[in-house]
Amino acid sequence: MMFAYQLRAPQQQAPIKFLLLGAAVLLLAACQTAPIQRDFDTSRDFTQYRTWSWAEPDVNYLPENDPRIRSDLTSQRIREAVSGQLDVRGLRPAQPGQGADLDVKVYVISELRKDNVTTSYGGSFGTYWGGWGGGWGGGPGYAETRSVDYQVFTLQIDLLDDGQLVWRGSDEQQMRNTALSPAERSQQIQEMVSKILGGFPPY
């Protein structure tokens, strides 16, 4: 979906235009907070589910070979976060050799999105007062629209009963160019998983 954000500023030289475009891009980034998406089978009695296990494969990456998100460290952080949140909600890992009530599968998705940023320049009108009286002054403005590309990281958690999807939740964040420490990466994943599974069970 395309969004247009407008910033108004007095008509200035070219460098000011680029500063305003930069501000618009920051505004776009700040507004890319999407709500948690959830869906589930309304015919299911979710109180019957007691145990869980990982599906095979457990953590899936799309696209498969994106080195910015695909790593054993990321997979391990996701497993730890999901396991902890399911435990909080009363679900326990199935014992070896025993079937689980639910199988858990996670998708890590990286995709490029595009939005339009519109910046307006000039166009201010108003009264002025001089030595010989008052009047109206100003000039026409103009708008400039540019496309802004940005990368989005989506974390999706699927819960399956005998291979059939019964619950799904997902959260997304805009990927930054700033470096994150291992602790910050773990915290980011913990927060996303907590928000996603915050809606389970659905009732």
Coordinates of N, CA and C in Angstrom, one line a residue:
M1 N 0.9 -1.2 0.0 CA 0.0 0.0 0.0 C 0.9 1.2 0.0
M2 N 0.5 2.2 -0.8 CA 1.3 3.4 -0.9 C 0.8 4.5 0.0
F3 N 1.7 5.3 0.6 CA 1.3 6.4 1.5 C 2.0 7.6 1.1
A4 N 1.4 8.8 1.2 CA 2.0 10.0 0.9 C 2.1 10.9 2.1
Y5 N 3.2 11.4 2.5 CA 3.4 12.3 3.6 C 3.9 13.6 3.1
Q6 N 3.2 14.7 3.6 CA 3.5 16.0 3.1 C 4.2 16.9 4.2
L7 N 5.3 17.5 3.8 CA 5.9 18.5 4.7 C 5.9 19.8 4.0
R8 N 5.5 20.9 4.7 CA 5.5 22.2 4.1 C 6.6 23.1 4.6
A9 N 7.3 23.8 3.7 CA 8.4 24.6 4.1 C 8.5 25.8 3.1
P10 N 9.1 26.9 3.5 CA 9.3 28.0 2.6 C 10.2 27.6 1.4
Q11 N 10.0 28.3 0.3 CA 10.9 28.0 -0.9 C 12.3 28.4 -0.6
Q12 N 13.2 27.4 -0.7 CA 14.6 27.6 -0.4 C 15.5 27.1 -1.6
Q13 N 16.8 27.1 -1.4 CA 17.7 26.6 -2.4 C 17.7 25.1 -2.3
A14 N 18.4 24.4 -3.3 CA 18.3 23.0 -3.4 C 18.7 22.2 -2.2
P15 N 19.8 22.6 -1.4 CA 20.2 21.8 -0.3 C 19.0 21.7 0.7
I16 N 18.2 22.7 0.9 CA 17.1 22.6 1.8 C 16.1 21.5 1.4
K17 N 16.0 21.3 0.0 CA 15.1 20.3 -0.5 C 15.5 18.9 0.0
F18 N 16.8 18.7 -0.1 CA 17.3 17.4 0.3 C 17.2 17.1 1.8
L19 N 17.3 18.2 2.6 CA 17.1 18.1 4.0 C 15.7 17.7 4.3
L20 N 14.7 18.4 3.6 CA 13.3 18.1 3.8 C 13.0 16.7 3.4
L21 N 13.6 16.2 2.3 CA 13.3 14.9 1.8 C 13.8 13.9 2.9
G22 N 15.0 14.2 3.5 CA 15.5 13.3 4.5 C 14.5 13.2 5.7
A23 N 14.0 14.4 6.1 CA 13.0 14.4 7.2 C 11.8 13.6 6.8
A24 N 11.4 13.7 5.6 CA 10.2 12.9 5.2 C 10.5 11.4 5.2
V25 N 11.7 11.0 4.9 CA 12.0 9.6 4.9 C 12.0 9.2 6.4
L26 N 12.5 10.0 7.3 CA 12.5 9.6 8.7 C 11.0 9.5 9.2
L27 N 10.2 10.4 8.7 CA 8.8 10.4 9.1 C 8.1 9.1 8.6
L28 N 8.5 8.7 7.4 CA 8.0 7.5 6.8 C 8.4 6.3 7.6
A29 N 9.7 6.2 8.0 CA 10.2 5.1 8.9 C 9.4 5.1 10.2
A30 N 9.1 6.2 10.8 CA 8.5 6.3 12.1 C 7.0 5.8 12.0
C31 N 6.4 5.9 10.8 CA 5.0 5.5 10.6 C 4.8 4.1 10.2
Q32 N 5.9 3.3 10.0 CA 5.8 2.0 9.5 C 5.5 1.0 10.6
T33 N 4.7 1.3 11.6 CA 4.4 0.3 12.6 C 3.1 -0.3 12.3
A34 N 3.1 -1.6 11.9 CA 1.9 -2.3 11.5 C 1.4 -3.0 12.7
P35 N 0.1 -3.2 12.8 CA -0.5 -4.0 13.9 C -0.2 -5.5 13.8
I36 N -0.2 -6.2 14.9 CA 0.0 -7.6 14.9 C -1.1 -8.3 14.1
Q37 N -0.7 -9.2 13.2 CA -1.7 -9.9 12.5 C -1.9 -11.3 13.1
R38 N -3.2 -11.7 13.3 CA -3.5 -13.0 13.8 C -4.7 -13.6 13.1
D39 N -4.7 -14.9 13.0 CA -5.8 -15.6 12.4 C -5.9 -17.0 13.0
F40 N -7.1 -17.6 13.2 CA -7.2 -18.9 13.8 C -8.5 -19.6 13.4
D41 N -8.5 -20.9 13.6 CA -9.7 -21.7 13.3 C -10.7 -21.6 14.5
T42 N -11.8 -20.9 14.2 CA -12.8 -20.6 15.3 C -13.5 -21.9 15.8
S43 N -13.4 -23.0 15.0 CA -14.1 -24.2 15.5 C -13.2 -25.0 16.5
R44 N -12.0 -24.6 16.7 CA -11.1 -25.3 17.6 C -11.3 -25.0 19.1
D45 N -11.1 -26.0 19.9 CA -11.1 -25.7 21.4 C -9.6 -25.7 21.8
F46 N -9.1 -24.5 21.9 CA -7.7 -24.3 22.2 C -7.3 -24.7 23.6
T47 N -8.3 -24.9 24.5 CA -7.9 -25.3 25.8 C -7.5 -26.8 25.9
Q48 N -7.7 -27.5 24.8 CA -7.3 -28.9 24.8 C -5.8 -29.1 24.5
Y49 N -5.2 -28.1 24.0 CA -3.8 -28.2 23.6 C -2.9 -28.1 24.8
R50 N -2.0 -29.1 25.1 CA -1.2 -29.1 26.2 C 0.3 -29.2 25.9
T51 N 0.6 -29.8 24.8 CA 2.0 -30.1 24.4 C 2.3 -29.5 23.0
W52 N 3.6 -29.3 22.7 CA 4.0 -28.9 21.4 C 5.4 -29.4 21.1
S53 N 5.7 -29.4 19.8 CA 7.0 -29.8 19.3 C 7.3 -28.9 18.0
W54 N 8.6 -28.9 17.6 CA 8.9 -28.2 16.4 C 8.6 -29.0 15.2
A55 N 8.1 -28.3 14.2 CA 7.8 -28.9 12.9 C 9.2 -29.0 12.2
E56 N 9.2 -29.7 11.1 CA 10.5 -29.8 10.3 C 10.2 -29.2 8.9
P57 N 11.0 -28.2 8.5 CA 12.0 -27.5 9.3 C 11.3 -26.5 10.2
D58 N 11.9 -26.2 11.3 CA 11.3 -25.4 12.3 C 11.3 -23.9 12.0
V59 N 12.5 -23.4 11.6 CA 12.6 -21.9 11.2 C 12.9 -21.8 9.7
N60 N 12.1 -21.2 9.0 CA 12.2 -21.0 7.5 C 12.4 -19.6 7.2
Y61 N 13.3 -19.4 6.2 CA 13.7 -18.1 5.7 C 13.3 -17.8 4.3
L62 N 12.7 -16.7 4.1 CA 12.2 -16.2 2.8 C 12.7 -14.8 2.5
P63 N 13.5 -14.6 1.4 CA 14.1 -15.6 0.6 C 15.1 -16.5 1.3
E64 N 15.4 -17.6 0.8 CA 16.2 -18.6 1.5 C 17.6 -18.2 1.8
N65 N 18.2 -17.4 0.9 CA 19.6 -17.1 0.9 C 19.9 -15.6 1.2
D66 N 19.0 -15.0 2.0 CA 19.3 -13.6 2.4 C 20.2 -13.6 3.6
P67 N 21.5 -13.2 3.4 CA 22.4 -13.3 4.5 C 22.2 -12.3 5.6
R68 N 21.4 -11.3 5.4 CA 21.1 -10.2 6.4 C 20.3 -10.8 7.5
I69 N 19.5 -11.8 7.3 CA 18.6 -12.4 8.3 C 18.9 -13.8 8.6
R70 N 19.4 -14.6 7.6 CA 19.5 -16.0 7.8 C 20.8 -16.3 8.5
S71 N 20.7 -17.0 9.7 CA 21.9 -17.4 10.4 C 21.5 -18.4 11.5
D72 N 22.4 -19.2 11.9 CA 22.1 -20.1 13.0 C 21.8 -19.4 14.3
L73 N 22.5 -18.2 14.5 CA 22.2 -17.4 15.7 C 20.8 -16.9 15.8
T74 N 20.3 -16.4 14.6 CA 19.0 -15.9 14.6 C 18.0 -17.1 14.9
S75 N 18.2 -18.2 14.3 CA 17.3 -19.4 14.5 C 17.3 -19.8 16.0
Q76 N 18.5 -19.8 16.6 CA 18.5 -20.1 18.0 C 17.8 -19.1 18.9
R77 N 17.9 -17.9 18.6 CA 17.2 -16.8 19.4 C 15.7 -17.0 19.2
I78 N 15.3 -17.3 18.0 CA 13.8 -17.5 17.8 C 13.3 -18.7 18.5
R79 N 14.1 -19.8 18.5 CA 13.7 -21.0 19.2 C 13.5 -20.7 20.7
E80 N 14.5 -20.0 21.3 CA 14.5 -19.7 22.7 C 13.3 -18.9 23.1
A81 N 13.0 -17.8 22.2 CA 11.9 -16.9 22.5 C 10.6 -17.6 22.4
V82 N 10.4 -18.4 21.3 CA 9.1 -19.1 21.1 C 8.9 -20.1 22.3
S83 N 9.9 -20.9 22.6 CA 9.8 -21.9 23.7 C 9.4 -21.2 25.0
G84 N 10.0 -20.1 25.3 CA 9.7 -19.4 26.5 C 8.3 -18.9 26.6
Q85 N 7.8 -18.3 25.5 CA 6.5 -17.8 25.4 C 5.4 -18.8 25.5
L86 N 5.7 -20.0 24.8 CA 4.7 -21.1 24.9 C 4.6 -21.6 26.3
D87 N 5.8 -21.7 27.0 CA 5.8 -22.2 28.3 C 5.0 -21.3 29.3
V88 N 5.1 -20.0 29.0 CA 4.3 -19.0 29.8 C 2.8 -19.2 29.7
R89 N 2.4 -19.7 28.5 CA 1.0 -19.9 28.2 C 0.5 -21.4 28.4
G90 N 1.3 -22.1 29.2 CA 0.9 -23.4 29.7 C 1.1 -24.6 28.7
L91 N 1.9 -24.3 27.6 CA 2.2 -25.4 26.7 C 3.6 -25.9 27.0
R92 N 3.7 -27.2 27.1 CA 5.0 -27.9 27.4 C 5.5 -28.7 26.3
P93 N 6.8 -28.8 26.1 CA 7.4 -29.6 25.0 C 7.0 -31.0 25.2
A94 N 6.6 -31.7 24.1 CA 6.2 -33.1 24.1 C 7.4 -33.9 24.5
Q95 N 7.2 -35.0 25.3 CA 8.2 -35.9 25.6 C 8.7 -36.7 24.4
P96 N 10.0 -37.1 24.4 CA 10.5 -37.9 23.3 C 9.7 -39.1 23.1
G97 N 9.3 -39.4 21.8 CA 8.5 -40.6 21.5 C 7.0 -40.4 21.6
Q98 N 6.6 -39.2 22.1 CA 5.2 -38.9 22.3 C 4.8 -37.9 21.3
G99 N 3.6 -38.0 20.7 CA 3.1 -37.0 19.8 C 2.7 -35.8 20.5
A100 N 2.9 -34.6 19.8 CA 2.6 -33.3 20.4 C 1.2 -32.9 19.9
D101 N 0.5 -32.1 20.7 CA -0.8 -31.6 20.4 C -0.6 -30.6 19.2
L102 N 0.4 -29.8 19.3 CA 0.7 -28.7 18.3 C 2.1 -28.8 17.8
D103 N 2.3 -28.6 16.5 CA 3.6 -28.4 15.9 C 3.8 -26.9 15.6
V104 N 5.0 -26.5 15.8 CA 5.3 -25.0 15.7 C 6.2 -24.8 14.5
K105 N 5.9 -23.9 13.6 CA 6.7 -23.6 12.5 C 6.8 -22.0 12.4
V106 N 8.1 -21.5 12.2 CA 8.3 -20.1 12.1 C 8.8 -19.7 10.8
Y107 N 8.4 -18.6 10.3 CA 8.9 -18.0 9.0 C 9.5 -16.7 9.3
V108 N 10.7 -16.5 8.7 CA 11.4 -15.2 8.8 C 11.4 -14.6 7.4
I109 N 10.8 -13.5 7.1 CA 10.6 -13.0 5.8 C 11.2 -11.7 5.6
S110 N 12.0 -11.5 4.6 CA 12.5 -10.2 4.3 C 12.0 -9.8 2.9
E111 N 11.4 -8.6 2.8 CA 10.9 -8.1 1.5 C 11.1 -6.6 1.4
L112 N 11.3 -6.2 0.1 CA 11.5 -4.8 -0.3 C 10.1 -4.2 -0.6
R113 N 9.9 -3.1 0.1 CA 8.6 -2.3 -0.2 C 8.9 -0.9 -0.7
K114 N 7.9 -0.3 -1.2 CA 8.1 1.0 -1.8 C 6.9 1.9 -1.4
D115 N 7.3 3.1 -1.0 CA 6.3 4.1 -0.6 C 6.6 5.5 -1.3
N116 N 5.6 6.3 -1.5 CA 5.8 7.6 -2.0 C 5.9 8.7 -0.9
V117 N 6.9 9.5 -1.0 CA 7.1 10.6 -0.1 C 6.9 11.9 -0.9
T118 N 5.9 12.8 -0.5 CA 5.7 14.0 -1.2 C 6.1 15.2 -0.3
T119 N 6.9 16.1 -0.8 CA 7.4 17.3 -0.1 C 6.9 18.5 -0.8
S120 N 6.3 19.4 -0.1 CA 5.8 20.7 -0.7 C 6.7 21.8 -0.3
Y121 N 6.9 22.7 -1.3 CA 7.8 23.9 -1.1 C 7.1 25.1 -1.5
G122 N 7.3 26.2 -0.7 CA 6.8 27.5 -1.1 C 5.3 27.5 -0.9
G123 N 4.6 28.4 -1.6 CA 3.2 28.5 -1.6 C 2.6 29.2 -0.4
S124 N 3.4 30.1 0.3 CA 3.0 30.8 1.4 C 2.4 32.2 1.0
F125 N 1.2 32.5 1.5 CA 0.6 33.8 1.2 C 0.2 34.5 2.5
G126 N 0.2 35.8 2.5 CA -0.2 36.5 3.7 C -0.1 38.0 3.5
T127 N -0.4 38.7 4.5 CA -0.4 40.2 4.5 C 1.0 40.7 4.8
Y128 N 1.3 41.9 4.3 CA 2.5 42.6 4.7 C 2.2 44.1 4.8
W129 N 3.1 44.7 5.6 CA 2.9 46.2 5.8 C 4.2 46.9 5.5
G130 N 4.1 47.9 4.7 CA 5.3 48.7 4.3 C 5.1 50.2 4.6
G131 N 6.0 51.0 4.1 CA 5.9 52.4 4.4 C 4.7 53.1 3.7
W132 N 4.1 52.4 2.7 CA 3.0 53.1 2.0 C 1.7 52.3 2.2
G133 N 1.7 51.4 3.1 CA 0.4 50.7 3.4 C 0.6 49.2 3.4
G134 N -0.5 48.5 3.3 CA -0.5 47.1 3.4 C -0.9 46.4 2.1
G135 N -0.8 45.1 2.1 CA -1.2 44.4 0.9 C -1.0 42.9 1.0
W136 N -1.1 42.2 -0.1 CA -0.9 40.7 -0.1 C 0.4 40.4 -0.8
G137 N 1.0 39.3 -0.3 CA 2.3 38.9 -1.0 C 2.4 37.4 -0.9
G138 N 3.3 36.9 -1.7 CA 3.6 35.4 -1.6 C 3.8 34.9 -3.0
G139 N 3.8 33.6 -3.2 CA 4.0 33.0 -4.5 C 3.5 31.6 -4.6
P140 N 3.4 31.1 -5.7 CA 2.9 29.7 -5.9 C 3.9 28.7 -5.3
G141 N 3.5 27.6 -4.8 CA 4.3 26.5 -4.4 C 4.3 25.4 -5.3
Y142 N 5.1 24.4 -5.0 CA 5.1 23.2 -5.9 C 5.5 22.0 -5.0
A143 N 5.1 20.8 -5.4 CA 5.3 19.6 -4.7 C 6.2 18.6 -5.4
E144 N 7.0 17.9 -4.7 CA 7.9 16.9 -5.3 C 7.7 15.6 -4.7
T145 N 7.4 14.5 -5.5 CA 7.2 13.2 -5.0 C 8.3 12.3 -5.4
R146 N 8.8 11.5 -4.5 CA 9.8 10.5 -4.8 C 9.5 9.2 -4.2
S147 N 10.0 8.1 -4.8 CA 9.8 6.8 -4.3 C 10.9 6.5 -3.3
V148 N 10.5 5.9 -2.2 CA 11.4 5.5 -1.2 C 11.3 4.0 -1.0
D149 N 12.5 3.3 -1.2 CA 12.5 1.8 -1.0 C 13.0 1.5 0.5
Y150 N 12.4 0.5 1.1 CA 12.8 0.1 2.4 C 12.6 -1.4 2.6
Q151 N 13.4 -2.0 3.5 CA 13.3 -3.4 3.7 C 12.5 -3.7 5.0
V152 N 11.6 -4.7 4.9 CA 10.8 -5.0 6.0 C 11.1 -6.5 6.5
F153 N 11.2 -6.6 7.8 CA 11.5 -7.9 8.4 C 10.2 -8.4 9.0
T154 N 9.7 -9.6 8.6 CA 8.4 -10.1 9.2 C 8.7 -11.5 9.9
L155 N 8.2 -11.6 11.1 CA 8.3 -12.8 11.8 C 6.9 -13.4 12.0
Q156 N 6.7 -14.6 11.4 CA 5.4 -15.3 11.4 C 5.5 -16.6 12.2
I157 N 4.6 -16.9 13.1 CA 4.5 -18.1 13.8 C 3.2 -18.9 13.5
D158 N 3.4 -20.1 13.1 CA 2.3 -21.0 12.7 C 2.2 -22.1 13.7
L159 N 1.0 -22.4 14.2 CA 0.7 -23.6 15.0 C -0.2 -24.5 14.3
L160 N 0.2 -25.8 14.2 CA -0.5 -26.8 13.4 C -0.9 -28.0 14.2
D161 N -2.1 -28.4 13.9 CA -2.6 -29.6 14.6 C -2.7 -30.7 13.5
D162 N -1.9 -31.8 13.6 CA -1.8 -32.8 12.7 C -1.7 -32.3 11.2
G163 N -0.8 -31.3 11.1 CA -0.5 -30.8 9.8 C -1.4 -29.7 9.3
Q164 N -2.5 -29.4 10.0 CA -3.4 -28.4 9.6 C -3.2 -27.1 10.4
L165 N -3.1 -26.0 9.7 CA -3.0 -24.7 10.4 C -4.2 -24.4 11.3
V166 N -3.9 -24.1 12.6 CA -5.1 -23.7 13.5 C -4.9 -22.3 14.0
W167 N -3.6 -21.8 14.0 CA -3.4 -20.5 14.6 C -2.2 -19.9 13.9
R168 N -2.3 -18.6 13.6 CA -1.1 -17.9 12.9 C -1.0 -16.5 13.5
G169 N 0.2 -16.0 13.8 CA 0.4 -14.6 14.2 C 1.7 -14.1 13.5
S170 N 1.7 -12.8 13.3 CA 2.9 -12.2 12.7 C 3.1 -10.8 13.1
D171 N 4.4 -10.4 13.1 CA 4.7 -9.0 13.4 C 5.8 -8.6 12.4
E172 N 5.9 -7.3 12.1 CA 6.9 -6.8 11.2 C 7.6 -5.6 11.7
Q173 N 8.8 -5.4 11.3 CA 9.6 -4.2 11.6 C 10.4 -3.8 10.4
Q174 N 10.6 -2.5 10.3 CA 11.5 -2.0 9.2 C 12.9 -2.2 9.6
M175 N 13.7 -2.8 8.6 CA 15.1 -3.1 8.9 C 15.9 -1.8 8.8
R176 N 16.8 -1.6 9.8 CA 17.7 -0.4 9.9 C 19.1 -0.8 9.4
N177 N 19.8 0.3 9.1 CA 21.2 0.1 8.7 C 22.1 0.1 9.9
T178 N 21.6 0.5 11.0 CA 22.4 0.6 12.2 C 22.8 -0.8 12.8
A179 N 24.0 -0.9 13.3 CA 24.5 -2.2 13.8 C 23.8 -2.5 15.2
L180 N 23.5 -3.7 15.4 CA 22.9 -4.2 16.6 C 23.8 -5.2 17.3
S181 N 23.9 -5.0 18.6 CA 24.7 -6.0 19.4 C 23.9 -7.3 19.5
P182 N 24.6 -8.4 19.9 CA 23.9 -9.7 20.1 C 22.7 -9.5 21.1
A183 N 23.0 -8.8 22.2 CA 21.9 -8.6 23.2 C 20.7 -7.8 22.6
E184 N 21.0 -6.8 21.7 CA 19.9 -6.1 21.1 C 19.1 -6.9 20.1
R185 N 19.8 -7.8 19.4 CA 19.2 -8.7 18.5 C 18.2 -9.7 19.2
S186 N 18.7 -10.2 20.3 CA 17.9 -11.1 21.2 C 16.7 -10.4 21.7
Q187 N 16.9 -9.2 22.2 CA 15.8 -8.4 22.7 C 14.7 -8.1 21.7
Q188 N 15.2 -7.8 20.5 CA 14.2 -7.5 19.4 C 13.4 -8.7 19.1
I189 N 14.0 -9.9 19.0 CA 13.2 -11.1 18.7 C 12.3 -11.5 19.9
Q190 N 12.8 -11.3 21.1 CA 12.0 -11.6 22.3 C 10.7 -10.7 22.3
E191 N 10.9 -9.5 22.0 CA 9.8 -8.6 22.0 C 8.8 -8.9 20.9
M192 N 9.2 -9.2 19.7 CA 8.3 -9.6 18.6 C 7.6 -10.9 18.9
V193 N 8.3 -11.9 19.4 CA 7.6 -13.1 19.7 C 6.6 -12.9 20.8
S194 N 6.9 -12.1 21.8 CA 6.0 -11.9 22.9 C 4.7 -11.2 22.4
K195 N 4.9 -10.3 21.5 CA 3.7 -9.6 21.0 C 2.8 -10.5 20.1
I196 N 3.5 -11.3 19.3 CA 2.8 -12.2 18.5 C 2.0 -13.3 19.3
L197 N 2.6 -13.9 20.2 CA 2.0 -15.0 21.0 C 1.2 -14.4 22.2
G198 N 1.2 -13.1 22.3 CA 0.3 -12.4 23.3 C -1.2 -12.7 23.0
G199 N -1.5 -13.1 21.8 CA -2.9 -13.4 21.4 C -3.2 -14.8 21.4
F200 N -2.4 -15.6 22.0 CA -2.6 -17.1 22.1 C -2.8 -17.5 23.6
P201 N -3.8 -18.3 23.9 CA -4.9 -18.7 23.1 C -5.8 -17.6 22.7
P202 N -6.5 -17.7 21.6 CA -7.4 -16.5 21.2 C -8.6 -16.3 22.1
Y203 N -9.0 -17.2 22.9 CA -10.1 -17.0 23.8 C -10.1 -18.0 24.9

